[in-house]
Short mmCIF file of C-alpha atoms in Angstrom, two decimals:
data_model
loop_
_atom_site.label_atom_id
_atom_site.label_comp_id
_atom_site.label_asym_id
_atom_site.label_seq_id
_atom_site.Cartn_x
_atom_site.Cartn_y
_atom_site.Cartn_z
CA MET A 15 -25.64 9.21 2.17
CA LYS A 16 -22.69 10.32 0.09
CA GLN A 17 -19.45 8.56 0.88
CA LEU A 18 -16.38 10.75 1.13
CA ILE A 19 -12.99 9.20 0.41
CA ILE A 20 -10.15 11.46 1.48
CA VAL A 21 -6.43 10.73 1.29
CA PHE A 22 -4.00 12.81 3.33
CA PHE A 23 -0.23 12.69 2.77
CA PHE A 24 1.80 14.02 5.71
CA LEU A 25 5.28 14.72 4.38
CA LEU A 26 8.56 14.68 6.26
CA ASN A 27 9.64 17.97 4.74
CA THR A 28 6.83 19.83 6.52
CA ALA A 29 7.17 20.93 10.11
CA LEU A 30 3.69 19.95 11.18
CA PHE A 31 3.27 16.34 10.19
CA ALA A 32 5.13 13.07 10.18
CA GLN A 33 5.22 10.72 7.21
CA ILE A 34 1.78 9.13 7.57
CA LYS A 35 -0.65 8.21 4.84
CA LEU A 36 -4.19 8.40 6.23
CA ILE A 37 -7.03 7.21 4.02
CA LYS A 38 -10.49 8.22 5.16
CA LYS A 39 -13.61 6.45 3.93
CA GLU A 40 -16.38 8.46 5.47
CA ASN A 41 -20.13 8.89 5.48
CA SER A 42 -21.24 12.37 6.38
CA ASP A 43 -23.93 11.33 8.87
CA SER A 44 -21.76 9.47 11.40
CA ASN A 45 -19.01 10.01 13.97
CA THR A 46 -18.43 6.28 14.58
CA THR A 47 -15.00 5.52 13.15
CA LEU A 48 -12.86 2.39 12.95
CA LEU A 49 -9.13 3.16 12.69
CA VAL A 50 -7.10 0.37 11.05
CA ILE A 51 -3.31 0.64 11.37
CA GLY A 52 -0.97 -1.56 9.35
CA GLY A 53 2.77 -1.84 9.03
CA ILE A 54 4.06 -0.78 12.44
CA HIS A 55 6.43 -3.74 12.01
CA GLY A 56 8.06 -3.81 8.59
CA ASN A 57 8.59 -7.58 8.41
CA GLU A 58 4.93 -8.50 8.94
CA PRO A 59 3.38 -8.21 5.45
CA GLY A 60 -0.02 -9.62 6.41
CA GLY A 61 -0.33 -6.57 8.63
CA TYR A 62 0.04 -4.09 5.78
CA PHE A 63 -1.26 -5.83 2.65
CA ALA A 64 -4.64 -6.37 4.36
CA PRO A 65 -5.30 -2.66 5.03
CA ALA A 66 -4.09 -1.86 1.50
CA ILE A 67 -6.78 -4.16 0.14
CA LEU A 68 -9.30 -2.64 2.55
CA ALA A 69 -8.42 0.79 1.14
CA GLU A 70 -8.58 -0.22 -2.52
CA HIS A 71 -11.34 -2.81 -2.73
CA TYR A 72 -13.89 -2.02 0.00
CA LYS A 73 -16.66 0.55 -0.05
CA ILE A 74 -17.89 1.74 3.35
CA LEU A 75 -21.67 2.16 3.20
CA SER A 76 -22.30 3.40 6.72
CA LYS A 77 -20.22 5.01 9.47
CA ASN A 78 -16.49 5.57 8.85
CA VAL A 79 -13.24 3.66 8.37
CA TRP A 80 -9.85 5.35 8.56
CA ILE A 81 -6.90 3.36 7.21
CA ILE A 82 -3.16 3.76 7.67
CA PRO A 83 -1.74 0.91 5.55
CA ASN A 84 1.99 1.53 6.08
CA LEU A 85 2.76 3.34 9.32
CA ASN A 86 6.45 2.34 9.38
CA GLU A 87 7.15 2.70 5.64
CA ALA A 88 10.95 2.82 5.87
CA SER A 89 11.01 -0.48 7.78
CA ILE A 90 8.55 -2.05 5.32
CA ILE A 91 10.79 -1.49 2.30
CA ALA A 92 13.75 -2.75 4.35
CA ASN A 93 11.64 -5.79 5.37
CA LYS A 94 12.79 -5.33 8.97
CA ARG A 95 10.83 -5.12 12.22
CA GLY A 96 12.11 -1.61 12.83
CA ILE A 97 15.15 0.05 11.30
CA HIS A 98 15.24 2.53 14.21
CA GLY A 99 14.20 0.02 16.86
CA ASP A 100 10.76 -1.38 17.64
CA MET A 101 8.26 1.39 16.93
CA ASN A 102 5.62 -0.48 18.93
CA ARG A 103 7.69 0.01 22.08
CA LYS A 104 7.82 3.81 21.92
CA PHE A 105 4.31 4.86 23.00
CA ALA A 106 4.94 5.30 26.72
CA ALA A 107 8.02 7.46 26.20
CA ILE A 108 10.28 8.37 23.30
CA ASP A 109 13.58 10.23 23.10
CA LYS A 110 13.38 13.63 21.43
CA ASN A 111 16.11 12.57 18.98
CA ASP A 112 14.48 9.24 18.06
CA LYS A 113 14.01 9.01 14.27
CA ASP A 114 10.54 7.53 14.82
CA LYS A 115 9.38 10.40 17.03
CA GLU A 116 7.51 12.38 14.37
CA ILE A 117 5.53 9.34 13.30
CA VAL A 118 4.78 8.19 16.87
CA ASP A 119 3.66 11.68 17.89
CA GLU A 120 1.40 12.02 14.87
CA ILE A 121 -0.25 8.59 15.19
CA LYS A 122 -0.95 9.39 18.84
CA LYS A 123 -2.85 12.50 17.71
CA ILE A 124 -4.86 10.46 15.24
CA ILE A 125 -5.68 7.78 17.84
CA LEU A 126 -6.86 10.44 20.28
CA SER A 127 -9.09 12.14 17.71
CA LYS A 128 -12.62 12.48 19.08
CA LYS A 129 -13.97 10.81 15.97
CA VAL A 130 -11.97 7.57 16.43
CA SER A 131 -14.13 4.96 18.17
CA LEU A 132 -12.02 1.78 17.97
CA ILE A 133 -8.45 0.98 16.90
CA LEU A 134 -7.00 -2.12 15.24
CA ASN A 135 -3.23 -2.63 15.06
CA LEU A 136 -2.36 -5.36 12.55
CA HIS A 137 0.53 -7.82 12.94
CA ASP A 138 1.91 -11.22 11.98
CA GLY A 139 2.98 -13.17 15.07
CA HIS A 140 4.99 -16.33 15.60
CA GLY A 141 3.35 -19.74 16.03
CA PHE A 142 -0.25 -20.51 16.94
CA TYR A 143 -1.52 -19.37 20.31
CA ARG A 144 -2.97 -22.09 22.55
CA GLU A 145 -3.96 -21.77 26.20
CA LYS A 146 -2.09 -25.01 27.02
CA GLU A 147 1.39 -26.07 25.95
CA GLU A 148 1.39 -28.48 22.99
CA ASN A 149 4.80 -27.90 21.37
CA ARG A 150 7.09 -25.06 20.31
CA ILE A 151 4.60 -23.90 17.63
CA TYR A 152 1.33 -24.32 19.57
CA ASN A 153 1.69 -22.81 23.04
CA PRO A 154 0.66 -19.94 25.35
CA LYS A 155 3.73 -17.86 24.41
CA ALA A 156 2.80 -17.82 20.72
CA TRP A 157 1.04 -14.78 19.26
CA GLY A 158 -0.19 -16.01 15.90
CA GLN A 159 -3.93 -16.36 15.11
CA THR A 160 -5.08 -14.20 18.00
CA CYS A 161 -7.12 -11.17 18.82
CA VAL A 162 -4.95 -9.54 21.48
CA ILE A 163 -6.38 -7.40 24.28
CA ASP A 164 -4.56 -5.59 27.07
CA GLN A 165 -7.36 -6.07 29.62
CA CYS A 166 -10.93 -7.32 29.77
CA LYS A 167 -12.61 -3.92 29.59
CA LEU A 168 -12.04 -0.18 29.78
CA TYR A 169 -12.37 1.42 33.19
CA LYS A 170 -14.58 4.25 31.97
CA ASN A 171 -17.87 3.95 30.12
CA ASN A 172 -17.38 3.47 26.40
CA GLN A 173 -19.65 2.11 23.66
CA PHE A 174 -17.00 -0.47 22.74
CA GLY A 175 -15.40 -0.78 26.18
CA GLU A 176 -16.05 -4.51 26.74
CA LEU A 177 -12.82 -5.58 25.09
CA ASN A 178 -13.00 -9.28 25.96
CA ASP A 179 -16.62 -9.63 24.82
CA ILE A 180 -15.85 -7.92 21.50
CA ALA A 181 -12.73 -10.05 20.96
CA LEU A 182 -14.78 -13.21 21.59
CA GLN A 183 -17.37 -12.11 19.02
CA VAL A 184 -14.65 -11.52 16.43
CA LYS A 185 -13.01 -14.85 17.30
CA GLU A 186 -16.29 -16.69 16.66
CA SER A 187 -16.80 -14.82 13.40
CA VAL A 188 -13.32 -15.67 12.08
CA ASN A 189 -13.55 -19.31 13.14
CA LYS A 190 -16.70 -19.86 11.08
CA GLU A 191 -14.63 -19.88 7.89
CA LEU A 192 -11.17 -21.39 8.46
CA LEU A 193 -8.95 -22.51 5.61
CA HIS A 194 -7.68 -25.34 7.87
CA GLN A 195 -8.84 -26.34 11.31
CA HIS A 196 -5.48 -25.71 13.00
CA HIS A 197 -5.77 -22.04 11.94
CA ILE A 198 -8.30 -21.48 14.70
CA PHE A 199 -8.37 -17.97 16.18
CA ASN A 200 -8.20 -17.34 19.92
CA VAL A 201 -8.26 -14.37 22.30
CA LYS A 202 -5.01 -13.52 24.07
CA ASN A 203 -5.27 -11.24 27.11
CA THR A 204 -1.81 -9.94 27.99
CA GLN A 205 -3.10 -8.34 31.23
CA THR A 206 -0.69 -5.59 30.34
CA GLN A 207 -0.98 -3.42 33.43
CA TYR A 208 0.05 -6.24 35.77
CA LYS A 209 1.97 -8.82 33.74
CA ASP A 210 3.57 -7.40 30.60
CA LYS A 211 6.04 -4.50 30.89
CA GLU A 212 6.84 -4.72 27.16
CA MET A 213 3.19 -4.29 26.18
CA GLN A 214 2.95 -1.29 28.50
CA LEU A 215 5.02 0.50 25.84
CA SER A 216 2.74 -0.46 22.94
CA LEU A 217 0.31 1.42 20.71
CA THR A 218 -2.75 -0.49 21.91
CA TYR A 219 -1.99 0.11 25.59
CA PHE A 220 -1.45 3.81 24.91
CA ALA A 221 -4.95 3.87 23.41
CA VAL A 222 -6.48 1.85 26.25
CA LYS A 223 -4.97 4.16 28.86
CA HIS A 224 -6.78 7.01 27.11
CA ASN A 225 -10.08 5.12 27.18
CA LYS A 226 -9.88 4.17 23.50
CA PRO A 227 -10.85 0.57 22.66
CA ALA A 228 -7.85 -1.00 20.93
CA PHE A 229 -7.04 -4.51 19.71
CA ALA A 230 -4.12 -6.18 17.97
CA ILE A 231 -4.83 -8.74 15.26
CA GLU A 232 -2.03 -11.28 14.89
CA THR A 233 -2.08 -13.73 12.02
CA SER A 234 0.51 -16.48 12.18
CA LYS A 235 3.94 -16.18 10.58
CA SER A 236 3.74 -19.97 10.31
CA LEU A 237 1.01 -19.72 7.68
CA PRO A 238 2.66 -20.74 4.39
CA THR A 239 1.43 -17.90 2.16
CA LEU A 240 0.87 -14.17 2.39
CA SER A 241 -2.60 -14.66 0.93
CA GLN A 242 -3.59 -16.80 3.93
CA LYS A 243 -2.36 -14.15 6.36
CA VAL A 244 -4.29 -11.44 4.52
CA PHE A 245 -7.39 -13.65 4.37
CA TYR A 246 -7.54 -13.88 8.17
CA GLN A 247 -6.70 -10.21 8.65
CA LEU A 248 -9.63 -9.24 6.44
CA ARG A 249 -11.92 -11.75 8.15
CA ALA A 250 -11.03 -10.17 11.50
CA ILE A 251 -11.49 -6.62 10.21
CA GLU A 252 -14.90 -7.57 8.85
CA GLY A 253 -15.70 -9.08 12.24
CA PHE A 254 -14.98 -5.76 13.93
CA MET A 255 -17.02 -3.86 11.33
CA LYS A 256 -19.92 -6.18 12.13
CA VAL A 257 -19.57 -5.42 15.86
CA MET A 258 -19.56 -1.70 15.08
CA HIS A 259 -22.50 -2.00 12.66
CA ILE A 260 -20.39 -0.66 9.81
CA LYS A 261 -21.93 -1.69 6.51
CA TYR A 262 -19.58 -2.33 3.62
CA SER A 263 -19.22 -3.96 0.22
CA ARG A 264 -16.15 -5.30 -1.56
CA ASP A 265 -15.48 -5.83 -5.24
CA PHE A 266 -14.26 -9.44 -4.85
CA ASN A 267 -15.27 -12.66 -3.13
CA LEU A 268 -13.16 -13.21 -0.02
CA THR A 269 -11.21 -16.31 -1.01
CA GLN A 270 -7.54 -17.14 -0.79
CA ASP A 271 -7.24 -17.36 -4.60
CA ASN A 272 -8.78 -13.93 -5.13
CA ILE A 273 -6.53 -12.39 -2.49
CA GLU A 274 -3.52 -13.95 -4.21
CA LYS A 275 -4.51 -12.25 -7.47
CA ILE A 276 -5.03 -8.89 -5.78
CA ILE A 277 -1.67 -9.06 -3.98
CA LYS A 278 0.09 -9.65 -7.31
CA ASN A 279 -1.58 -6.62 -8.92
CA TYR A 280 0.89 -3.77 -8.39
CA GLY A 281 -1.16 -1.17 -10.26
CA THR A 282 0.34 1.88 -11.95
CA LEU A 283 2.81 4.66 -11.25
CA GLU A 284 2.24 8.12 -12.68
CA ILE A 285 5.27 10.41 -12.75
CA ASN A 286 4.93 14.18 -13.08
CA HIS A 287 1.53 13.69 -14.75
CA ASN A 288 3.22 12.90 -18.07
CA ILE A 289 4.47 9.32 -17.65
CA LEU A 290 2.33 6.31 -16.72
CA LEU A 291 3.99 2.97 -15.98
CA ASN A 292 2.10 -0.29 -15.54
CA LEU A 293 4.00 -1.99 -12.71
CA ASN A 294 2.69 -5.46 -13.55
CA ASN A 295 5.21 -7.50 -15.51
CA ILE A 296 7.55 -4.50 -15.72
CA LYS A 297 11.26 -5.19 -16.28
CA LYS A 298 13.60 -5.12 -13.29
CA SER A 299 15.18 -1.88 -14.52
CA LEU A 300 14.43 0.84 -17.05
CA SER A 301 16.97 3.35 -18.33
CA PHE A 302 16.85 6.97 -19.50
CA ILE A 303 13.49 7.81 -17.93
CA PRO A 304 12.82 11.55 -18.53
CA LEU A 305 12.64 13.17 -15.08
CA LYS A 306 13.20 16.54 -13.50
CA SER A 307 16.45 17.09 -11.63
CA LYS A 308 14.41 17.65 -8.45
CA SER A 309 10.85 17.77 -7.13
CA ASN A 310 9.53 14.84 -9.14
CA GLU A 311 5.97 13.82 -8.29
CA PHE A 312 5.25 10.08 -8.01
CA ASN A 313 1.64 8.95 -7.70
CA PHE A 314 0.84 5.27 -7.18
CA SER A 315 -2.53 3.60 -7.64
CA HIS A 316 -1.46 1.09 -4.96
CA PRO A 317 -1.58 2.26 -1.30
CA LEU A 318 1.77 0.59 -0.57
CA GLY A 319 3.66 2.28 -3.41
CA PHE A 320 6.94 3.95 -2.45
CA VAL A 321 9.94 5.48 -4.24
CA LYS A 322 13.44 5.46 -2.79
CA LYS A 323 16.32 7.22 -4.50
CA ASN A 324 19.45 5.18 -3.91
CA ARG A 325 23.11 6.18 -3.74
CA LEU A 326 23.63 5.50 -7.46
CA GLY A 327 20.98 8.07 -8.33
CA THR A 328 18.41 5.58 -9.55
CA TYR A 329 14.86 5.44 -8.23
CA ASP A 330 13.82 2.12 -6.67
CA ILE A 331 10.10 1.44 -6.93
CA TYR A 332 8.45 -0.60 -4.16
CA ILE A 333 5.06 -2.09 -3.46
CA GLY A 334 5.22 -2.95 0.23
CA ASN A 335 8.42 -4.88 0.87
CA LYS A 336 8.84 -5.92 -2.77
CA LYS A 337 11.09 -3.96 -5.10
CA ILE A 338 9.29 -3.89 -8.45
CA THR A 339 11.75 -2.03 -10.67
CA SER A 340 14.50 0.60 -10.73
CA LEU A 341 14.38 3.71 -12.89
CA SER A 342 17.59 5.30 -14.15
CA PRO A 343 16.81 8.95 -14.91
CA GLN A 344 17.76 11.22 -17.75
CA TYR A 345 17.12 14.74 -16.55
CA PHE A 346 15.13 17.22 -18.66
CA LYS A 347 13.26 20.43 -18.16
CA MET A 348 9.52 19.89 -18.46
CA SER A 349 8.06 21.89 -21.34
CA HIS A 350 4.95 24.03 -20.88
CA ASN A 351 4.27 24.24 -24.62
CA CYS A 352 2.94 20.74 -25.13
CA PRO A 353 -0.27 19.69 -26.92
CA ASP A 354 -3.16 18.21 -24.97
CA LEU A 355 -3.58 15.38 -27.49
CA TYR A 356 -1.18 13.37 -29.65
CA ARG A 357 -2.29 11.93 -32.99
CA VAL A 358 -1.27 8.41 -33.93
CA GLU A 359 -2.20 6.13 -36.81
CA ALA A 360 -2.67 2.72 -35.18
CA ASP A 361 -3.15 -0.17 -37.61
CA GLY A 362 -4.17 2.42 -40.20
CA LYS A 363 -6.76 4.15 -37.99
CA SER A 364 -6.24 7.69 -36.73
CA VAL A 365 -6.60 8.17 -32.96
CA SER A 366 -5.99 11.13 -30.65
CA LEU A 367 -4.43 10.23 -27.32
CA PRO A 368 -3.98 12.25 -24.11
CA LYS A 369 -0.58 12.44 -22.44
CA ALA A 370 0.59 9.49 -20.33
CA SER A 371 -1.73 7.02 -22.08
CA LYS A 372 -1.43 3.65 -23.83
CA PHE A 373 -2.74 2.14 -27.05
CA GLN A 374 -2.68 -1.36 -28.54
CA ILE A 375 -1.92 -2.42 -32.10
CA SER A 376 -1.61 -5.60 -34.11
CA ASP A 377 0.64 -4.51 -36.97
CA ASP A 378 2.19 -1.03 -37.04
CA PHE A 379 1.79 2.56 -35.92
CA LYS A 380 2.82 6.01 -37.11
CA VAL A 381 2.98 9.16 -34.99
CA VAL A 382 1.45 12.09 -36.87
CA LYS A 383 3.78 15.09 -37.05
CA GLY A 384 2.89 17.82 -34.54
CA LYS A 385 3.89 21.46 -34.61
CA ASN A 386 7.28 22.01 -32.94
CA ILE A 387 7.13 18.49 -31.45
CA ARG A 388 9.94 15.97 -31.79
CA VAL A 389 9.21 12.24 -31.42
CA ASN A 390 11.60 9.59 -30.10
CA VAL A 391 10.44 5.95 -30.30
CA ILE A 392 12.63 4.09 -27.80
CA GLY A 393 14.07 0.98 -29.42
CA TYR A 394 13.76 2.24 -33.02
CA TYR A 395 16.91 3.20 -34.88
CA SER A 396 16.99 5.59 -37.82
CA LYS A 397 20.26 6.82 -39.36
CA ASN A 398 18.97 10.19 -40.48
CA ALA A 399 15.76 11.02 -38.60
CA LYS A 400 16.11 13.09 -35.43
CA ASP A 401 12.32 13.21 -35.36
CA GLU A 402 10.67 9.80 -35.70
CA SER A 403 7.16 11.04 -36.45
CA GLY A 404 5.68 10.12 -39.83
CA ILE A 405 7.46 6.72 -39.87
CA SER A 406 5.54 3.43 -39.94
CA ILE A 407 6.99 1.21 -37.21
CA SER A 408 6.19 -2.43 -36.50
CA ARG A 409 7.32 -4.76 -33.74
CA LYS A 410 10.19 -6.17 -35.80
CA ASP A 411 11.66 -2.67 -36.05
CA LEU A 412 12.13 -2.41 -32.29
CA GLY A 413 14.92 -3.89 -30.19
CA THR A 414 13.44 -6.12 -27.49
CA ARG A 415 15.87 -4.89 -24.85
CA TYR A 416 14.12 -1.51 -25.00
CA ALA A 417 10.70 -2.92 -24.11
CA VAL A 418 9.35 -1.87 -20.71
CA ASP A 419 7.75 -5.23 -19.92
CA ARG A 420 9.22 -8.70 -19.53
CA ALA A 421 7.05 -10.01 -22.38
CA ASN A 422 8.72 -7.50 -24.75
CA THR A 423 5.37 -6.24 -26.03
CA THR A 424 5.26 -2.64 -24.74
CA TYR A 425 7.45 0.26 -25.89
CA ARG A 426 7.89 3.97 -25.10
CA ILE A 427 7.07 6.86 -27.43
CA GLU A 428 8.49 10.13 -26.12
CA PHE A 429 7.50 13.65 -27.15
CA TYR A 430 9.73 16.73 -26.82
CA ASP A 431 9.29 20.45 -27.43
CA ASN A 432 12.78 21.55 -28.43
CA ASN A 433 14.82 20.29 -25.45
CA GLY A 434 11.92 20.11 -23.01
CA PHE A 435 10.10 16.88 -22.28
CA CYS A 436 6.36 16.76 -22.95
CA SER A 437 5.01 13.29 -22.42
CA MET A 438 5.36 9.56 -22.91
CA LEU A 439 2.89 7.22 -24.62
CA MET A 440 3.03 3.44 -24.44
CA VAL A 441 2.35 1.24 -27.46
CA LYS A 442 1.51 -2.39 -26.76
CA PHE A 443 1.67 -5.03 -29.49
CA LYS A 444 -1.07 -7.65 -29.28
#
């Protein structure tokens, strides 16, 4: 079986689709599909970092998993529940002028897809749910550490229609490996149709009304770290995959420490296919980044990557709710007369490098002169040279304030064809 991994970007500037990122991990021989939705509430990071890790670090070996890591992206970067109101209360009815309408309409279509077999909506909830009142943290009104169902079962026949039985199986699976005993998972039945008017407006109840098995996973906001929240989200997701007989592998051991490391890895950002920025340890702001005046293309390796142009004209770079850096642009036309490779002498050895790449050195480097290409090494000052190719440059020749990373080890080398921008290389000193 060949696994197909497909990523769809539905852009706001098209008439047909809302702003939804749908990642499909599919096997061609199956119609059984788990749909995992994260980020409907922007201030619940466990609910969107978990599906991001699922998208990046899991391989689906049988059946299918569809992932929407950041449904309510604008609210995520604002770190608010919903900047246009609670999106999870707009599934029974929504005003035609509501700013969330495009997204709500589109996720409804995805939920109702014939291929979707079961839906998970991921959240962080307050406290720790207990059937009996213990105190203000542990009580029946709490939502944290629960698998939430709207009713015990679907009214029509469905392969996964026994909602309570499935939730109990997942509960038992999660509770086999708790970080602390008071983190115990429980099943919370809201009995939505009869007892909970608020939940009647929710995504899961919309699905249930259309005979689609749907569950909410709520890890506790009282857990002290994001890594703990994500740990339990992933444990629950794996529990559902077990119920659905979805085989998978992951490229890490599921421990809190490993999750912590993954969360802190922000990956890379490629801009216009000619600039590549490592977002780990990057400075809080970078100036004079060569960009187009419009229609720039930003491609993140991280599923939660997002760019927001602010009122000052700078581009704020986010991973989830965390602002990583800000880019101040210097606008250029992009040249179409650029070489495919750039020659550099690194520590005395000649290497040919593709655009938007990086190389490491111990001592010095020299960019070999290219035909009609001008070189600008950011942080190097020469009184006479407009073209800084053919000059041996070491770390001491570079001003540290021009480094792109906080360790002051990585610098930009920019290539121009006349006044058009070609590409940027990164040189890192060991």
